[in-house]
């Protein structure tokens, strides 16, 4: 009896110790809650100088905010439906002031909606946003719509990417074709070759190449200028959910529903290493900005940190629901993961120590973004709010 009582107390203490959070894992609260959107928020992004934040929402609007105060600066209205993506682009892109169909055979197929006497600030930063029906470019300073690309494809917008210099866009709908266009011009290049729907699109750091992955199990490399196929990376046995360039642009990383990740030599197409360790389909992957680590997330709510040569460093468990995003800080010292239940967890890199939980959102966090300095963080949620966090 005495032994049973002792064991009972011992097990009770053990359970208590396991259940309570580690003392170093902090519960962080937002500095500002940004309200104004009337529907779920799909994306958010900081400006290059970190002073502004842009967000896109199911309410059809794109909104601009002061990052320091959380105050709304402007609301851009004009999309007919849910706005899936938004981002800042350099003023050097200088789009023509026209509305045109993306896919026209001639650059003359457009309607010019601007007046001749209208003065334009051609040096202002720009915002680009995308919905299922159109891609729009807006002026940050004057709030005016600069260009509209009407999408004549059927279905929902699946993926969207902008070149580093802000002059070209990639997108695909529910089909096998990927569209490449120069902003302000209606002519497009169709990247044809996949036998399934594209799952991810990305530009190389210098913008000279494009990477696509597909449900057909392949990853393809394309020339941005010509749209011609350069290399196909075959080896996955199921859908490839994401493919990205390494920070050096010399390697390709891919993750798949076959539960593996693969690293390829960009120029030769040779397989460098297969990363195995996940127990369910891997839907997210990326390099840390310094290129030293690979981070991946699978549908079993687990994150793995790997060395760049494929050695497992840490296995992170803590999310109770599907992981929606993983984001590294600019200095490669922090990792933020967000999930569909609104939970956000901050981890150290590369060893994966749980540093804290960012508490505040009531529904899933679809997008998160570190400020360029790495001292602030923005999160966009399906609870219709954005939150700003101080993580310095």
Coordinates of C-alpha atoms in Angstrom, one line a residue:
X1 CA 0.0 0.0 0.0
X2 CA 2.8 2.4 0.9
X3 CA 4.6 1.6 -2.3
X4 CA 1.4 2.1 -4.3
X5 CA 0.9 5.5 -2.6
X6 CA 4.5 6.5 -3.3
X7 CA 4.2 5.4 -7.0
X8 CA 1.0 7.3 -7.3
X9 CA 2.6 10.5 -6.0
X10 CA 5.6 9.9 -8.3
X11 CA 3.5 9.4 -11.4
X12 CA 1.3 12.4 -10.5
X13 CA 4.4 14.6 -10.2
X14 CA 5.8 13.2 -13.5
X15 CA 2.6 14.0 -15.3
X16 CA 2.6 17.5 -13.8
X17 CA 6.1 18.1 -14.9
X18 CA 5.4 16.9 -18.4
X19 CA 2.2 18.9 -18.8
X20 CA 3.5 22.3 -17.6
X21 CA 5.3 24.4 -20.2
X22 CA 9.1 24.8 -20.0
X23 CA 9.9 27.9 -18.0
X24 CA 11.9 29.4 -20.9
X25 CA 9.0 29.0 -23.3
X26 CA 7.3 32.4 -23.1
X27 CA 3.7 33.2 -24.0
X28 CA 4.0 36.3 -26.2
X29 CA 1.2 38.9 -26.8
X30 CA 0.9 41.1 -29.8
X31 CA 2.0 44.7 -29.8
X32 CA -0.8 45.8 -32.1
X33 CA -4.0 44.1 -33.4
X34 CA -4.9 45.4 -36.9
X35 CA -8.6 45.4 -37.6
X36 CA -10.4 46.6 -40.7
X37 CA -10.7 43.6 -43.0
X38 CA -14.2 42.1 -43.2
X39 CA -13.1 38.6 -44.1
X40 CA -10.3 36.2 -43.7
X41 CA -6.8 37.5 -44.5
X42 CA -4.7 35.4 -46.9
X43 CA -1.3 37.1 -47.0
X44 CA 0.8 39.9 -45.5
X45 CA 4.2 41.3 -46.3
X46 CA 6.6 44.1 -45.1
X47 CA 8.0 46.8 -47.3
X48 CA 11.8 46.7 -48.0
X49 CA 12.4 49.3 -45.3
X50 CA 10.1 47.7 -42.8
X51 CA 8.0 50.8 -42.4
X52 CA 4.8 49.5 -44.1
X53 CA 2.8 46.3 -44.1
X54 CA 0.4 45.2 -46.8
X55 CA -2.4 42.6 -46.5
X56 CA -4.9 40.9 -48.8
X57 CA -8.3 39.5 -47.8
X58 CA -11.4 37.6 -48.8
X59 CA -13.2 40.9 -48.6
X60 CA -11.7 41.9 -52.0
X61 CA -9.5 44.6 -50.6
X62 CA -5.7 45.2 -50.2
X63 CA -4.8 47.3 -47.2
X64 CA -1.7 49.3 -46.3
X65 CA -0.6 49.7 -42.6
X66 CA 2.0 51.6 -40.6
X67 CA 4.2 48.8 -39.2
X68 CA 5.2 50.9 -36.1
X69 CA 1.7 52.0 -35.0
X70 CA -0.5 49.5 -36.7
X71 CA -2.7 52.3 -38.2
X72 CA -4.3 51.8 -41.5
X73 CA -2.9 54.0 -44.2
X74 CA -5.0 53.0 -47.2
X75 CA -7.5 50.5 -48.6
X76 CA -7.2 49.5 -52.3
X77 CA -10.5 48.4 -53.7
X78 CA -11.1 47.0 -57.2
X79 CA -10.8 43.3 -57.1
X80 CA -14.1 41.4 -57.8
X81 CA -13.4 38.6 -55.4
X82 CA -11.1 37.2 -52.8
X83 CA -7.5 38.5 -53.0
X84 CA -5.1 35.6 -52.5
X85 CA -1.7 37.3 -52.6
X86 CA 0.0 40.7 -52.2
X87 CA 3.5 42.0 -52.1
X88 CA 5.6 45.2 -52.5
X89 CA 7.5 45.5 -55.8
X90 CA 10.2 48.0 -56.8
X91 CA 9.2 51.2 -58.6
X92 CA 11.5 50.2 -61.4
X93 CA 8.8 47.9 -62.8
X94 CA 6.9 51.0 -64.1
X95 CA 3.7 49.2 -65.4
X96 CA 1.8 50.8 -68.3
X97 CA -1.6 52.3 -67.3
X98 CA -3.9 49.8 -68.9
X99 CA -6.4 47.0 -68.5
X100 CA -5.7 44.0 -70.6
X101 CA -6.3 40.3 -71.0
X102 CA -3.5 38.1 -69.9
X103 CA -3.1 35.9 -72.9
X104 CA -3.9 38.3 -75.7
X105 CA -1.9 37.8 -78.9
X106 CA -1.2 41.5 -79.2
X107 CA -0.1 44.3 -76.9
X108 CA -2.7 46.5 -78.4
X109 CA -5.6 44.5 -76.9
X110 CA -6.2 46.8 -73.9
X111 CA -8.3 49.7 -72.7
X112 CA -6.5 52.7 -71.3
X113 CA -8.4 53.9 -68.3
X114 CA -6.2 56.9 -67.5
X115 CA -6.6 60.5 -68.5
X116 CA -4.0 62.3 -70.6
X117 CA -3.6 65.2 -68.1
X118 CA -3.1 62.9 -65.1
X119 CA 0.3 63.4 -63.5
X120 CA 1.9 60.2 -62.2
X121 CA 4.5 59.6 -59.5
X122 CA 6.7 57.1 -61.4
X123 CA 9.2 56.7 -58.6
X124 CA 6.8 55.6 -55.9
X125 CA 6.9 52.0 -54.6
X126 CA 4.2 49.7 -55.8
X127 CA 2.0 46.9 -54.6
X128 CA 0.9 43.9 -56.6
X129 CA -2.1 41.8 -55.7
X130 CA -3.8 38.7 -57.2
X131 CA -7.2 37.2 -57.2
X132 CA -8.9 34.5 -59.2
X133 CA -9.9 37.0 -61.9
X134 CA -7.1 39.5 -62.1
X135 CA -3.7 40.8 -61.1
X136 CA -3.5 44.5 -60.1
X137 CA -0.7 46.9 -59.5
X138 CA -1.2 49.9 -57.2
X139 CA 0.8 53.0 -56.3
X140 CA 1.7 53.2 -52.6
X141 CA 1.9 57.0 -52.4
X142 CA -1.2 58.0 -54.5
X143 CA -3.2 54.8 -53.9
X144 CA -4.1 54.6 -57.6
X145 CA -4.5 51.5 -59.7
X146 CA -1.7 51.4 -62.2
X147 CA -2.4 48.2 -64.2
X148 CA -4.8 45.3 -64.3
X149 CA -4.2 42.0 -65.9
X150 CA -7.4 40.1 -66.5
X151 CA -7.0 36.3 -66.2
X152 CA -9.0 34.4 -68.9
X153 CA -8.2 31.0 -67.4
X154 CA -10.9 28.9 -65.7
X155 CA -10.7 27.9 -62.1
X156 CA -9.1 29.3 -58.9
X157 CA -5.7 30.9 -58.7
X158 CA -3.4 28.2 -57.3
X159 CA 0.0 29.9 -57.2
X160 CA 1.5 33.3 -57.8
X161 CA 5.0 34.6 -57.8
X162 CA 6.7 37.9 -58.7
X163 CA 10.3 38.2 -60.0
X164 CA 12.9 39.9 -57.7
X165 CA 12.9 43.0 -59.9
X166 CA 9.1 43.3 -59.9
X167 CA 8.8 43.1 -63.7
X168 CA 7.4 39.6 -64.2
X169 CA 4.7 37.5 -62.8
X170 CA 4.0 33.7 -62.7
X171 CA 0.6 32.2 -62.0
X172 CA -1.4 29.0 -62.6
X173 CA -5.0 27.9 -62.2
X174 CA -6.5 24.4 -62.0
X175 CA -4.6 23.1 -65.0
X176 CA -1.2 22.0 -66.3
X177 CA -0.1 25.3 -67.7
X178 CA 1.9 28.0 -66.0
X179 CA 1.6 31.6 -67.3
X180 CA 4.6 34.0 -67.4
X181 CA 4.0 37.6 -68.2
X182 CA 5.8 40.9 -68.1
X183 CA 3.8 43.5 -66.0
X184 CA 2.2 46.0 -68.3
X185 CA 2.3 43.7 -71.4
X186 CA -0.5 41.4 -72.4
X187 CA 1.7 38.8 -74.2
X188 CA 2.5 35.8 -72.2
X189 CA 4.7 32.8 -72.3
X190 CA 3.0 29.5 -71.4
X191 CA 5.3 27.1 -69.6
X192 CA 4.1 23.7 -70.9
X193 CA 5.5 20.4 -69.9
X194 CA 3.9 19.3 -66.6
X195 CA 1.3 16.5 -66.8
X196 CA -0.4 17.6 -63.6
X197 CA -1.3 20.8 -61.8
X198 CA 1.6 23.0 -60.6
X199 CA 1.9 23.1 -56.8
X200 CA 4.6 25.7 -56.5
X201 CA 6.2 28.5 -58.5
X202 CA 9.4 30.5 -57.8
X203 CA 12.0 32.7 -59.4
X204 CA 15.7 32.3 -58.8
X205 CA 17.4 35.1 -56.7
X206 CA 18.7 36.8 -59.8
X207 CA 15.4 36.3 -61.7
X208 CA 17.0 34.4 -64.6
X209 CA 15.3 31.1 -63.9
X210 CA 12.0 29.7 -62.8
X211 CA 11.3 26.6 -60.8
X212 CA 8.0 24.7 -60.8
X213 CA 6.8 21.6 -59.1
X214 CA 3.7 19.5 -59.9
X215 CA 1.3 16.7 -59.0
X216 CA 3.0 14.7 -61.8
X217 CA 6.0 14.1 -59.4
X218 CA 8.5 16.3 -61.3
X219 CA 10.3 19.5 -60.7
X220 CA 11.2 21.7 -63.8
X221 CA 13.7 24.5 -64.4
X222 CA 12.9 27.1 -67.0
X223 CA 14.6 30.1 -68.7
X224 CA 12.8 33.3 -67.6
X225 CA 13.6 35.2 -70.8
X226 CA 12.5 32.5 -73.3
X227 CA 10.2 30.3 -71.2
X228 CA 12.0 27.3 -72.5
X229 CA 12.5 24.2 -70.4
X230 CA 16.1 23.7 -69.1
X231 CA 16.0 20.7 -66.9
X232 CA 13.6 18.2 -65.4
X233 CA 14.3 16.7 -62.0
X234 CA 12.7 13.3 -61.7
X235 CA 12.7 10.9 -58.8
X236 CA 9.8 11.6 -56.5
X237 CA 7.1 9.0 -56.6
X238 CA 4.2 11.3 -55.7
X239 CA 3.1 14.9 -56.0
X240 CA 5.8 17.5 -55.3
X241 CA 4.3 20.1 -53.1
X242 CA 7.1 22.6 -53.1
X243 CA 10.4 23.3 -54.8
X244 CA 12.8 26.2 -54.0
X245 CA 16.2 27.5 -55.0
X246 CA 19.0 27.5 -52.4
X247 CA 20.2 31.0 -51.4
X248 CA 23.2 30.4 -53.6
X249 CA 21.0 29.5 -56.5
X250 CA 23.2 26.4 -57.0
X251 CA 20.9 23.8 -55.5
X252 CA 17.2 22.8 -55.8
X253 CA 15.2 21.6 -52.8
X254 CA 11.9 19.7 -53.2
X255 CA 9.4 18.0 -50.9
X256 CA 6.8 15.5 -51.7
X257 CA 3.7 13.5 -50.7
X258 CA 6.1 10.5 -50.9
X259 CA 7.3 11.6 -47.5
X260 CA 10.8 12.6 -48.7
X261 CA 12.8 15.7 -49.6
X262 CA 15.4 15.8 -52.3
X263 CA 18.3 18.1 -53.0
X264 CA 19.5 18.4 -56.6
X265 CA 22.5 20.1 -58.4
X266 CA 20.9 22.9 -60.4
X267 CA 23.2 22.8 -63.4
X268 CA 23.6 19.1 -63.9
X269 CA 20.2 17.8 -62.6
X270 CA 22.1 15.3 -60.5
X271 CA 20.5 14.1 -57.3
X272 CA 22.7 15.2 -54.3
X273 CA 20.8 13.7 -51.4
X274 CA 17.4 12.2 -50.3
X275 CA 16.2 13.3 -46.9
X276 CA 14.0 10.7 -45.2
X277 CA 12.6 11.0 -41.8
X278 CA 9.0 12.3 -42.1
X279 CA 6.2 9.8 -41.5
X280 CA 3.6 11.5 -43.6
X281 CA 3.5 13.7 -46.8
X282 CA 5.9 16.7 -46.7
X283 CA 4.0 19.8 -47.8
X284 CA 6.4 22.6 -46.7
X285 CA 10.2 23.1 -47.1
X286 CA 12.7 25.9 -47.4
X287 CA 16.3 26.8 -46.7
X288 CA 17.3 29.2 -44.0
X289 CA 18.5 32.5 -45.4
X290 CA 22.2 31.6 -44.7
X291 CA 21.8 28.4 -46.6
X292 CA 23.1 26.2 -43.8
X293 CA 19.8 24.5 -42.8
X294 CA 16.8 23.0 -44.4
X295 CA 13.4 23.2 -42.6
X296 CA 10.5 20.9 -43.6
X297 CA 7.0 20.3 -42.2
X298 CA 4.7 17.3 -42.8
X299 CA 1.0 16.6 -42.5
X300 CA 1.5 14.8 -39.2
X301 CA 2.2 18.3 -37.6
X302 CA 6.0 17.6 -37.3
X303 CA 8.9 19.9 -38.3
X304 CA 12.4 18.6 -39.0
X305 CA 15.5 20.8 -39.2
X306 CA 18.3 19.3 -41.4
X307 CA 21.8 20.4 -42.3
X308 CA 22.2 21.5 -45.9
X309 CA 23.8 18.1 -46.7
X310 CA 20.8 16.2 -45.4
X311 CA 21.7 15.3 -41.8
X312 CA 18.8 15.5 -39.3
X313 CA 19.5 18.0 -36.6
X314 CA 16.2 18.3 -34.7
X315 CA 12.7 17.1 -34.7
X316 CA 10.0 19.6 -33.5
X317 CA 6.7 18.6 -32.1
X318 CA 4.2 20.9 -30.5
X319 CA 1.5 21.8 -33.0
X320 CA -1.9 20.2 -32.5
X321 CA -3.2 21.0 -36.0
X322 CA -2.1 21.2 -39.6
X323 CA 1.0 23.5 -40.1
X324 CA 0.2 26.3 -42.6
X325 CA 3.5 28.1 -42.8
X326 CA 7.1 28.1 -41.7
X327 CA 9.2 31.2 -41.8
X328 CA 12.9 31.9 -40.9
X329 CA 14.1 35.2 -39.5
X330 CA 16.5 37.2 -41.8
X331 CA 19.5 36.3 -39.6
X332 CA 18.6 32.5 -39.7
X333 CA 18.4 32.3 -35.9
X334 CA 14.6 32.0 -35.5
X335 CA 11.9 29.9 -37.0
X336 CA 8.2 30.6 -36.8
X337 CA 5.6 28.0 -37.5
X338 CA 1.9 28.7 -37.8
X339 CA -1.1 26.3 -37.9
X340 CA -4.7 26.2 -39.0
X341 CA -5.9 26.4 -35.3
X342 CA -4.2 29.8 -34.8
X343 CA -1.3 28.6 -32.8
X344 CA 2.1 30.1 -33.6
X345 CA 5.4 28.7 -32.2
X346 CA 8.8 30.4 -32.1
X347 CA 11.8 28.1 -32.2
X348 CA 15.6 28.6 -32.2
X349 CA 17.7 27.5 -35.1
X350 CA 19.3 25.2 -35.7
X351 CA 18.6 23.1 -32.6
X352 CA 14.8 23.7 -32.4
X353 CA 14.5 24.9 -28.8
X354 CA 10.9 26.1 -28.2
X355 CA 11.3 29.8 -27.3
X356 CA 7.7 30.8 -27.0
X357 CA 4.1 30.7 -28.2
X358 CA 2.5 33.7 -29.9
X359 CA -1.0 33.8 -28.5
X360 CA -3.9 36.0 -29.8
X361 CA -5.4 34.7 -33.0
X362 CA -8.7 32.8 -32.7
X363 CA -8.5 31.0 -36.1
X364 CA -5.8 29.7 -38.5
X365 CA -2.8 31.8 -39.4
X366 CA -2.3 31.5 -43.1
X367 CA 0.7 33.8 -43.5
X368 CA 3.5 35.3 -41.4
X369 CA 6.3 37.7 -42.2
X370 CA 9.5 38.8 -40.4
X371 CA 10.4 42.5 -40.9
X372 CA 13.7 43.1 -42.8
X373 CA 15.5 43.8 -39.5
X374 CA 14.1 40.7 -38.0
X375 CA 12.9 42.5 -34.8
X376 CA 9.2 42.5 -35.7
X377 CA 6.8 39.9 -37.0
X378 CA 3.4 40.2 -38.7
X379 CA 0.7 37.4 -38.8
X380 CA -2.4 37.2 -41.0
X381 CA -5.3 35.1 -39.8
X382 CA -8.7 33.8 -40.9
X383 CA -10.1 35.6 -37.8
X384 CA -10.0 38.7 -40.0
X385 CA -7.1 40.3 -38.1
X386 CA -3.4 41.0 -38.5
X387 CA -1.2 41.1 -35.5
X388 CA 2.2 42.8 -35.0
X389 CA 4.7 41.3 -32.6
X390 CA 8.0 42.6 -31.1
X391 CA 10.5 39.8 -31.0
X392 CA 13.7 41.8 -30.5

